Amino acid sequence: MIVNTELENKGNLVPSKIINFKKDVDTLYFSTENDVVLQLTVLRDSVLRFRYTTTGTFDNDFSYAITKYASTGYNHLEIEETKTNYVITTKKLICHISKENLGVKIYDAIDNVLINEDETGFHWEESYEYGGDVVKMSKVSKDGESYYGLGDKPSHLNLKGKRFENWATDSYAYGKDTDPIYKSIPFYTGLHNKKAYGIFFDNSFRSFFDFAHERRNVTSFWALGGEMNYYFIYGPKMTEVVESYTDLTGKPHLLPPLWALGFHQCKWSYYPESKVKEVTSKFRDLKIPCDAIYLDIDYMEGFRCFTWNKEHFPDPKRMVKELADDGFKTVAIIDPGIKIDKEYSVFKEALEKDYFCKRADGPYMKGKVWPGECYFPDYTNPEVREWWSGLFKELIEDIGVKGVWNDMNEPAVMEVPNKTFPDDVRHDYDGNPCSHRKAHNIYGMQMARATYQGLKKFAYPKRPFVITRSAYSGTQRYTSTWTGDNVATWEHLWIANVQAQRMAMSGFSFAGSDIGGFAEQPQGELFTRWVQLGIFHPFFRVHSSGDHGDQEPWTFGKEVTDIVRKFIEIRYQLLPYLYTAFWKYVEDGTPILNSLVLYDQDDVQTHYRTDEFVFGDHILACPILEQNAKGRRMYFPIGKWYDIWTDQVINGGREMWVDSDLDSMPIFVKEGAIIPKYPIQQYVGEKKIETVVLDVYYKEGKERSQLFDDAHDGYDYTKGRYSLRTFKLTGKPNELIIQQHKEGKFDADYETFEIKIHGLPFEISEIQVDNVIIPLERIETNGISILRINKEFSELHLIGTI
């Protein structure tokens, strides 16, 4: 007879003494008396992987987050055994592993300064309910240490003193500090004493991060299953940390087509066809640039994916072509829930092939979403992903839809308490079968991946454009994203600004928000201020729930329409600048948006700023976030900054008031920058571009700028058919020299640069282009000097008298 039914609570278990050490090329194994093994892999001089098991053996090493293209290799590796530690030295790091308890300390190899150290370090708790372990890690948090990252958290940029949960969740009308929401990106950057490091906890189970919230000198992270498996990434610059993390989890596989960086208009929902045409016609009538129009779930027949409501859209192929003829690319929504309907071909095929997710005891996972009761494909099965990608043939290749928007893929389920699948749902996980506890956070990522593969196949030779709501680390390889179902409030304007910056410092720059708010109705002032912010977000889309009314740029009266048009035109002028920033992101993982701390981590005044950010390399922007504001105080990073409206030069390293009525926004350009601009177009490709403007901002000293160009779509740029122009500016009291170096085989249509020189401190007395003197009459002067020269110049030399 059993009389004792109490569960023995062992509490937290910790590693004991090391009894064995083994080296296998770049991987070191440290085994303890109580069967804990630490596998330490040296990926690069600045990147170490720490992987722990409590059973003496490791499970299959598989991750959706890590890209096969990640850089590996190191210049130096030395292992030394002392009385108390094993000491691993690379060119950049020195790592001490304690023989007593596997405790880790990591030092900068250059100056031997301690960067990061374990507090309790690795510890775990046995999970009686599910089996396996709750795996935990605690680190020392130093006074003055700051933390950044974790994806879309709608909280202050600096995470110090807060606790967060990673569990992808449909969070309609979330607010400031709502947690968790749509994405799970378990990566953060720590900054202390001008040195930055990153930690990527690659564990897809429900995880938690505590940044000195529970205990003021301890930062910890833990997960409710899986392995303690984390990567330590050293900078010491924050940008280097973010670039290395993005290299590890994957840079976007392709540049987006240029039109995807234009302005997009969306609503739940534009239907029937006459309504779609009415909206697109009004954009053209009012000359408000726009590149994409979206079809939400009402374009489908009863919300069945890959179908059309023939009453509202009798001939979708004709409609899509007519929209394309007018410059509009059509983007359609596709959700994961497949309606249970034996007459519906997608459902029938998936059922026959056994592609739907199942419960632990065999029944299919059934849940209610927009179509009613649905089954859900298991996107963690490569065969299912291949099938799913094939479903896009008609939509993309035949009908001509140019982009696909994946929604509800957390996965979201209606009318159940947890808003998602039960824990016992089973997944293939690419041959590593598991429960939904492990697969939940990567479900949306794998749906987006399968969608991307379909568009890549059927949009060829054009580039794919995909958007996802839910994401895990690495999703940036396939898709863009937006921040979910926000609200038309001033608080949400602040949240949108913070989220876009945080996503960029989490390796996912191609992000934006629903401009104006998805839920509720914005006033014209809020809508205007949101568009002003949105022109600096790589994904630039107005979207609304529609039940409150209209949210197009002309909805709020002529004054707002005119201001919104002006700012959308600025976005279109800045497309070559943004495209160049995107190329750097794809090539090097460089964030497109830089929070001030990312821009200048050495200036402690930047560590708690949330509003100001640097767009690309050279443009400083600061949104107006309060109602009825005629300006605001903002912080200027160290250096000199030109006001784009007045050319006034501001000395940085201080906070000051900036006037900014509704038709303006604080926008500044770094001295020495050369900003490329296109003429205003109503959509990408509307005009043959004959001249590119180069706005040159004088600096006494040196500065470097770049201009990347290609065919703006297609794959030729991957074969060398691109143009990368590097401009080196050198300014002296009575001279300005601009040197140009070009690489790549692409030759754009335009022949001429129109060079506009701002802030020149001298009168020009001589002009030389490639050592040939040209007449002074070539210069137009109207407050600024303007000169038109051939795009292939090597050196422009302006000489003057002070």
mmCIF file of N, CA and C in Angstrom, residues 41-127:
data_model
loop_
_atom_site.group_PDB
_atom_site.id
_atom_site.type_symbol
_atom_site.label_atom_id
_atom_site.label_comp_id
_atom_site.label_asym_id
_atom_site.label_seq_id
_atom_site.Cartn_x
_atom_site.Cartn_y
_atom_site.Cartn_z
ATOM 1 N N THR A 41 32.143 25.287 -27.335
ATOM 2 C CA THR A 41 32.635 25.336 -28.707
ATOM 3 C C THR A 41 33.126 26.737 -29.019
ATOM 4 N N VAL A 42 34.338 26.813 -29.579
ATOM 5 C CA VAL A 42 34.888 28.107 -30.009
ATOM 6 C C VAL A 42 34.503 28.292 -31.471
ATOM 7 N N LEU A 43 33.490 29.123 -31.719
ATOM 8 C CA LEU A 43 33.045 29.357 -33.094
ATOM 9 C C LEU A 43 33.928 30.376 -33.792
ATOM 10 N N ARG A 44 34.240 31.438 -33.054
ATOM 11 C CA ARG A 44 35.105 32.500 -33.559
ATOM 12 C C ARG A 44 35.891 33.035 -32.373
ATOM 13 N N ASP A 45 36.855 33.890 -32.627
ATOM 14 C CA ASP A 45 37.614 34.475 -31.516
ATOM 15 C C ASP A 45 36.709 35.215 -30.540
ATOM 16 N N SER A 46 35.578 35.718 -31.042
ATOM 17 C CA SER A 46 34.680 36.519 -30.208
ATOM 18 C C SER A 46 33.358 35.815 -29.905
ATOM 19 N N VAL A 47 33.181 34.556 -30.348
ATOM 20 C CA VAL A 47 31.903 33.849 -30.164
ATOM 21 C C VAL A 47 32.157 32.466 -29.558
ATOM 22 N N LEU A 48 31.617 32.251 -28.356
ATOM 23 C CA LEU A 48 31.725 30.970 -27.670
ATOM 24 C C LEU A 48 30.330 30.397 -27.458
ATOM 25 N N ARG A 49 30.204 29.083 -27.634
ATOM 26 C CA ARG A 49 28.926 28.429 -27.383
ATOM 27 C C ARG A 49 29.040 27.563 -26.124
ATOM 28 N N PHE A 50 28.069 27.695 -25.224
ATOM 29 C CA PHE A 50 28.019 26.920 -23.995
ATOM 30 C C PHE A 50 26.770 26.042 -24.030
ATOM 31 N N ARG A 51 26.985 24.729 -23.924
ATOM 32 C CA ARG A 51 25.877 23.780 -24.021
ATOM 33 C C ARG A 51 26.030 22.758 -22.888
ATOM 34 N N TYR A 52 24.979 22.585 -22.109
ATOM 35 C CA TYR A 52 25.057 21.743 -20.918
ATOM 36 C C TYR A 52 24.073 20.574 -21.023
ATOM 37 N N THR A 53 24.472 19.419 -20.507
ATOM 38 C CA THR A 53 23.551 18.307 -20.300
ATOM 39 C C THR A 53 23.674 17.838 -18.856
ATOM 40 N N THR A 54 22.589 17.302 -18.307
ATOM 41 C CA THR A 54 22.618 16.806 -16.924
ATOM 42 C C THR A 54 22.589 15.288 -16.881
ATOM 43 N N THR A 55 22.669 14.650 -18.046
ATOM 44 C CA THR A 55 22.559 13.181 -18.102
ATOM 45 C C THR A 55 23.824 12.520 -18.639
ATOM 46 N N GLY A 56 24.831 13.310 -18.934
ATOM 47 C CA GLY A 56 26.069 12.751 -19.474
ATOM 48 C C GLY A 56 26.102 12.634 -20.982
ATOM 49 N N THR A 57 24.940 12.728 -21.629
ATOM 50 C CA THR A 57 24.893 12.654 -23.092
ATOM 51 C C THR A 57 24.030 13.795 -23.629
ATOM 52 N N PHE A 58 24.320 14.188 -24.865
ATOM 53 C CA PHE A 58 23.589 15.276 -25.505
ATOM 54 C C PHE A 58 22.590 14.740 -26.512
ATOM 55 N N ASP A 59 21.453 15.431 -26.618
ATOM 56 C CA ASP A 59 20.482 15.114 -27.664
ATOM 57 C C ASP A 59 21.019 15.575 -29.017
ATOM 58 N N ASN A 60 20.319 15.190 -30.075
ATOM 59 C CA ASN A 60 20.681 15.648 -31.424
ATOM 60 C C ASN A 60 20.788 17.168 -31.451
ATOM 61 N N ASP A 61 21.864 17.655 -32.029
ATOM 62 C CA ASP A 61 22.116 19.097 -32.055
ATOM 63 C C ASP A 61 21.395 19.710 -33.254
ATOM 64 N N PHE A 62 20.222 20.308 -32.995
ATOM 65 C CA PHE A 62 19.428 20.864 -34.086
ATOM 66 C C PHE A 62 18.837 22.199 -33.645
ATOM 67 N N SER A 63 18.908 23.185 -34.536
ATOM 68 C CA SER A 63 18.333 24.494 -34.230
ATOM 69 C C SER A 63 17.785 25.123 -35.503
ATOM 70 N N TYR A 64 16.572 25.699 -35.417
ATOM 71 C CA TYR A 64 16.033 26.476 -36.523
ATOM 72 C C TYR A 64 16.676 27.858 -36.605
ATOM 73 N N ALA A 65 17.298 28.288 -35.515
ATOM 74 C CA ALA A 65 17.796 29.665 -35.466
ATOM 75 C C ALA A 65 19.135 29.840 -36.163
ATOM 76 N N ILE A 66 19.999 28.844 -36.064
ATOM 77 C CA ILE A 66 21.375 29.001 -36.546
ATOM 78 C C ILE A 66 21.429 28.738 -38.047
ATOM 79 N N THR A 67 22.004 29.672 -38.783
ATOM 80 C CA THR A 67 22.103 29.512 -40.235
ATOM 81 C C THR A 67 23.337 28.703 -40.612
ATOM 82 N N LYS A 68 23.201 27.941 -41.683
ATOM 83 C CA LYS A 68 24.355 27.169 -42.170
ATOM 84 C C LYS A 68 25.421 28.082 -42.760
ATOM 85 N N TYR A 69 25.062 29.360 -42.987
ATOM 86 C CA TYR A 69 26.025 30.313 -43.558
ATOM 87 C C TYR A 69 26.787 31.087 -42.483
ATOM 88 N N ALA A 70 26.588 30.756 -41.204
ATOM 89 C CA ALA A 70 27.251 31.502 -40.121
ATOM 90 C C ALA A 70 28.770 31.395 -40.250
ATOM 91 N N SER A 71 29.437 32.495 -39.958
ATOM 92 C CA SER A 71 30.908 32.520 -40.024
ATOM 93 C C SER A 71 31.494 31.704 -38.876
ATOM 94 N N THR A 72 32.517 30.927 -39.180
ATOM 95 C CA THR A 72 33.235 30.189 -38.146
ATOM 96 C C THR A 72 34.726 30.306 -38.408
ATOM 97 N N GLY A 73 35.514 29.927 -37.404
ATOM 98 C CA GLY A 73 36.966 29.975 -37.550
ATOM 99 C C GLY A 73 37.568 31.012 -36.621
ATOM 100 N N TYR A 74 38.735 30.700 -36.118
ATOM 101 C CA TYR A 74 39.386 31.585 -35.150
ATOM 102 C C TYR A 74 40.872 31.639 -35.462
ATOM 103 N N ASN A 75 41.525 32.654 -34.906
ATOM 104 C CA ASN A 75 42.950 32.864 -35.191
ATOM 105 C C ASN A 75 43.874 32.284 -34.121
ATOM 106 N N HIS A 76 43.282 32.031 -32.942
ATOM 107 C CA HIS A 76 44.145 31.585 -31.839
ATOM 108 C C HIS A 76 43.307 30.786 -30.856
ATOM 109 N N LEU A 77 43.827 29.650 -30.392
ATOM 110 C CA LEU A 77 43.159 28.889 -29.341
ATOM 111 C C LEU A 77 44.210 28.212 -28.483
ATOM 112 N N GLU A 78 44.138 28.508 -27.198
ATOM 113 C CA GLU A 78 45.111 27.953 -26.255
ATOM 114 C C GLU A 78 44.353 27.489 -25.018
ATOM 115 N N ILE A 79 44.658 26.303 -24.517
ATOM 116 C CA ILE A 79 43.992 25.790 -23.320
ATOM 117 C C ILE A 79 45.051 25.497 -22.276
ATOM 118 N N GLU A 80 44.807 26.024 -21.072
ATOM 119 C CA GLU A 80 45.770 25.865 -19.984
ATOM 120 C C GLU A 80 45.004 25.372 -18.756
ATOM 121 N N GLU A 81 45.609 24.459 -18.009
ATOM 122 C CA GLU A 81 44.992 23.987 -16.769
ATOM 123 C C GLU A 81 45.761 24.545 -15.584
ATOM 124 N N THR A 82 45.054 25.224 -14.675
ATOM 125 C CA THR A 82 45.657 25.721 -13.439
ATOM 126 C C THR A 82 45.111 24.894 -12.281
ATOM 127 N N LYS A 83 45.479 25.266 -11.080
ATOM 128 C CA LYS A 83 45.027 24.528 -9.903
ATOM 129 C C LYS A 83 43.506 24.587 -9.748
ATOM 130 N N THR A 84 42.918 25.732 -10.125
ATOM 131 C CA THR A 84 41.475 25.936 -9.874
ATOM 132 C C THR A 84 40.630 26.024 -11.140
ATOM 133 N N ASN A 85 41.259 26.260 -12.295
ATOM 134 C CA ASN A 85 40.478 26.541 -13.506
ATOM 135 C C ASN A 85 41.072 25.867 -14.733
ATOM 136 N N TYR A 86 40.238 25.724 -15.730
ATOM 137 C CA TYR A 86 40.698 25.559 -17.106
ATOM 138 C C TYR A 86 40.599 26.944 -17.746
ATOM 139 N N VAL A 87 41.640 27.341 -18.473
ATOM 140 C CA VAL A 87 41.679 28.685 -19.069
ATOM 141 C C VAL A 87 41.751 28.529 -20.591
ATOM 142 N N ILE A 88 40.711 29.038 -21.262
ATOM 143 C CA ILE A 88 40.639 28.967 -22.729
ATOM 144 C C ILE A 88 40.880 30.370 -23.262
ATOM 145 N N THR A 89 41.874 30.515 -24.139
ATOM 146 C CA THR A 89 42.238 31.831 -24.653
ATOM 147 C C THR A 89 42.115 31.864 -26.171
ATOM 148 N N THR A 90 41.386 32.838 -26.673
ATOM 149 C CA THR A 90 41.350 33.127 -28.105
ATOM 150 C C THR A 90 41.984 34.498 -28.309
ATOM 151 N N LYS A 91 41.942 34.981 -29.528
ATOM 152 C CA LYS A 91 42.550 36.292 -29.797
ATOM 153 C C LYS A 91 41.806 37.406 -29.068
ATOM 154 N N LYS A 92 40.503 37.211 -28.807
ATOM 155 C CA LYS A 92 39.704 38.286 -28.212
ATOM 156 C C LYS A 92 39.231 38.002 -26.798
ATOM 157 N N LEU A 93 39.171 36.719 -26.406
ATOM 158 C CA LEU A 93 38.567 36.372 -25.121
ATOM 159 C C LEU A 93 39.460 35.430 -24.321
ATOM 160 N N ILE A 94 39.341 35.544 -23.000
ATOM 161 C CA ILE A 94 39.917 34.562 -22.077
ATOM 162 C C ILE A 94 38.763 34.042 -21.228
ATOM 163 N N CYS A 95 38.548 32.723 -21.255
ATOM 164 C CA CYS A 95 37.426 32.123 -20.540
ATOM 165 C C CYS A 95 37.956 31.186 -19.462
ATOM 166 N N HIS A 96 37.551 31.427 -18.209
ATOM 167 C CA HIS A 96 37.914 30.565 -17.090
ATOM 168 C C HIS A 96 36.743 29.640 -16.760
ATOM 169 N N ILE A 97 37.006 28.343 -16.676
ATOM 170 C CA ILE A 97 36.007 27.368 -16.247
ATOM 171 C C ILE A 97 36.452 26.826 -14.899
ATOM 172 N N SER A 98 35.641 27.047 -13.868
ATOM 173 C CA SER A 98 36.008 26.614 -12.521
ATOM 174 C C SER A 98 35.947 25.097 -12.401
ATOM 175 N N LYS A 99 37.016 24.505 -11.837
ATOM 176 C CA LYS A 99 37.033 23.056 -11.610
ATOM 177 C C LYS A 99 36.056 22.651 -10.516
ATOM 178 N N GLU A 100 35.698 23.609 -9.672
ATOM 179 C CA GLU A 100 34.837 23.321 -8.518
ATOM 180 C C GLU A 100 33.381 23.100 -8.932
ATOM 181 N N ASN A 101 32.885 23.940 -9.889
ATOM 182 C CA ASN A 101 31.440 23.891 -10.170
ATOM 183 C C ASN A 101 31.062 24.313 -11.588
ATOM 184 N N LEU A 102 32.019 24.294 -12.520
ATOM 185 C CA LEU A 102 31.780 24.701 -13.915
ATOM 186 C C LEU A 102 31.472 26.195 -14.065
ATOM 187 N N GLY A 103 31.714 26.986 -13.042
ATOM 188 C CA GLY A 103 31.458 28.430 -13.129
ATOM 189 C C GLY A 103 32.310 29.074 -14.215
ATOM 190 N N VAL A 104 31.725 30.038 -14.914
ATOM 191 C CA VAL A 104 32.370 30.666 -16.067
ATOM 192 C C VAL A 104 32.679 32.130 -15.767
ATOM 193 N N LYS A 105 33.880 32.542 -16.118
ATOM 194 C CA LYS A 105 34.253 33.960 -16.129
ATOM 195 C C LYS A 105 34.885 34.252 -17.484
ATOM 196 N N ILE A 106 34.501 35.373 -18.083
ATOM 197 C CA ILE A 106 35.009 35.717 -19.411
ATOM 198 C C ILE A 106 35.655 37.095 -19.359
ATOM 199 N N TYR A 107 36.888 37.167 -19.875
ATOM 200 C CA TYR A 107 37.684 38.394 -19.840
ATOM 201 C C TYR A 107 38.010 38.848 -21.263
ATOM 202 N N ASP A 108 38.254 40.134 -21.407
ATOM 203 C CA ASP A 108 38.777 40.689 -22.653
ATOM 204 C C ASP A 108 40.247 40.296 -22.756
ATOM 205 N N ALA A 109 40.616 39.633 -23.843
ATOM 206 C CA ALA A 109 42.001 39.148 -23.981
ATOM 207 C C ALA A 109 42.992 40.284 -24.172
ATOM 208 N N ILE A 110 42.517 41.454 -24.589
ATOM 209 C CA ILE A 110 43.435 42.572 -24.837
ATOM 210 C C ILE A 110 43.874 43.222 -23.536
ATOM 211 N N ASP A 111 42.911 43.545 -22.656
ATOM 212 C CA ASP A 111 43.263 44.281 -21.434
ATOM 213 C C ASP A 111 42.953 43.513 -20.152
ATOM 214 N N ASN A 112 42.497 42.235 -20.308
ATOM 215 C CA ASN A 112 42.229 41.356 -19.163
ATOM 216 C C ASN A 112 41.132 41.870 -18.229
ATOM 217 N N VAL A 113 40.239 42.710 -18.747
ATOM 218 C CA VAL A 113 39.116 43.207 -17.953
ATOM 219 C C VAL A 113 38.000 42.163 -17.963
ATOM 220 N N LEU A 114 37.395 41.922 -16.786
ATOM 221 C CA LEU A 114 36.296 40.972 -16.675
ATOM 222 C C LEU A 114 35.065 41.520 -17.393
ATOM 223 N N ILE A 115 34.520 40.738 -18.314
ATOM 224 C CA ILE A 115 33.355 41.180 -19.093
ATOM 225 C C ILE A 115 32.070 40.608 -18.508
ATOM 226 N N ASN A 116 32.101 39.309 -18.156
ATOM 227 C CA ASN A 116 30.880 38.627 -17.753
ATOM 228 C C ASN A 116 31.253 37.451 -16.874
ATOM 229 N N GLU A 117 30.462 37.204 -15.817
ATOM 230 C CA GLU A 117 30.750 36.052 -14.966
ATOM 231 C C GLU A 117 29.466 35.430 -14.446
ATOM 232 N N ASP A 118 29.527 34.134 -14.223
ATOM 233 C CA ASP A 118 28.399 33.425 -13.634
ATOM 234 C C ASP A 118 28.197 33.860 -12.193
ATOM 235 N N GLU A 119 26.930 33.882 -11.771
ATOM 236 C CA GLU A 119 26.626 34.003 -10.344
ATOM 237 C C GLU A 119 26.474 32.557 -9.853
ATOM 238 N N THR A 120 25.283 32.005 -9.778
ATOM 239 C CA THR A 120 25.166 30.563 -9.547
ATOM 240 C C THR A 120 25.632 29.812 -10.790
ATOM 241 N N GLY A 121 25.472 30.461 -11.957
ATOM 242 C CA GLY A 121 25.818 29.801 -13.208
ATOM 243 C C GLY A 121 24.726 28.831 -13.618
ATOM 244 N N PHE A 122 25.110 27.744 -14.264
ATOM 245 C CA PHE A 122 24.116 26.770 -14.710
ATOM 246 C C PHE A 122 23.540 26.027 -13.508
ATOM 247 N N HIS A 123 22.219 25.947 -13.436
ATOM 248 C CA HIS A 123 21.541 25.099 -12.463
ATOM 249 C C HIS A 123 20.233 24.623 -13.087
ATOM 250 N N TRP A 124 19.619 23.645 -12.467
ATOM 251 C CA TRP A 124 18.427 23.082 -13.106
ATOM 252 C C TRP A 124 17.501 22.481 -12.051
ATOM 253 N N GLU A 125 16.306 22.215 -12.501
ATOM 254 C CA GLU A 125 15.292 21.625 -11.643
ATOM 255 C C GLU A 125 14.607 20.549 -12.471
ATOM 256 N N GLU A 126 14.447 19.381 -11.907
ATOM 257 C CA GLU A 126 13.799 18.315 -12.655
ATOM 258 C C GLU A 126 12.312 18.617 -12.825
ATOM 259 N N SER A 127 11.800 18.354 -14.034
ATOM 260 C CA SER A 127 10.387 18.599 -14.324
ATOM 261 C C SER A 127 9.619 17.290 -14.178
#
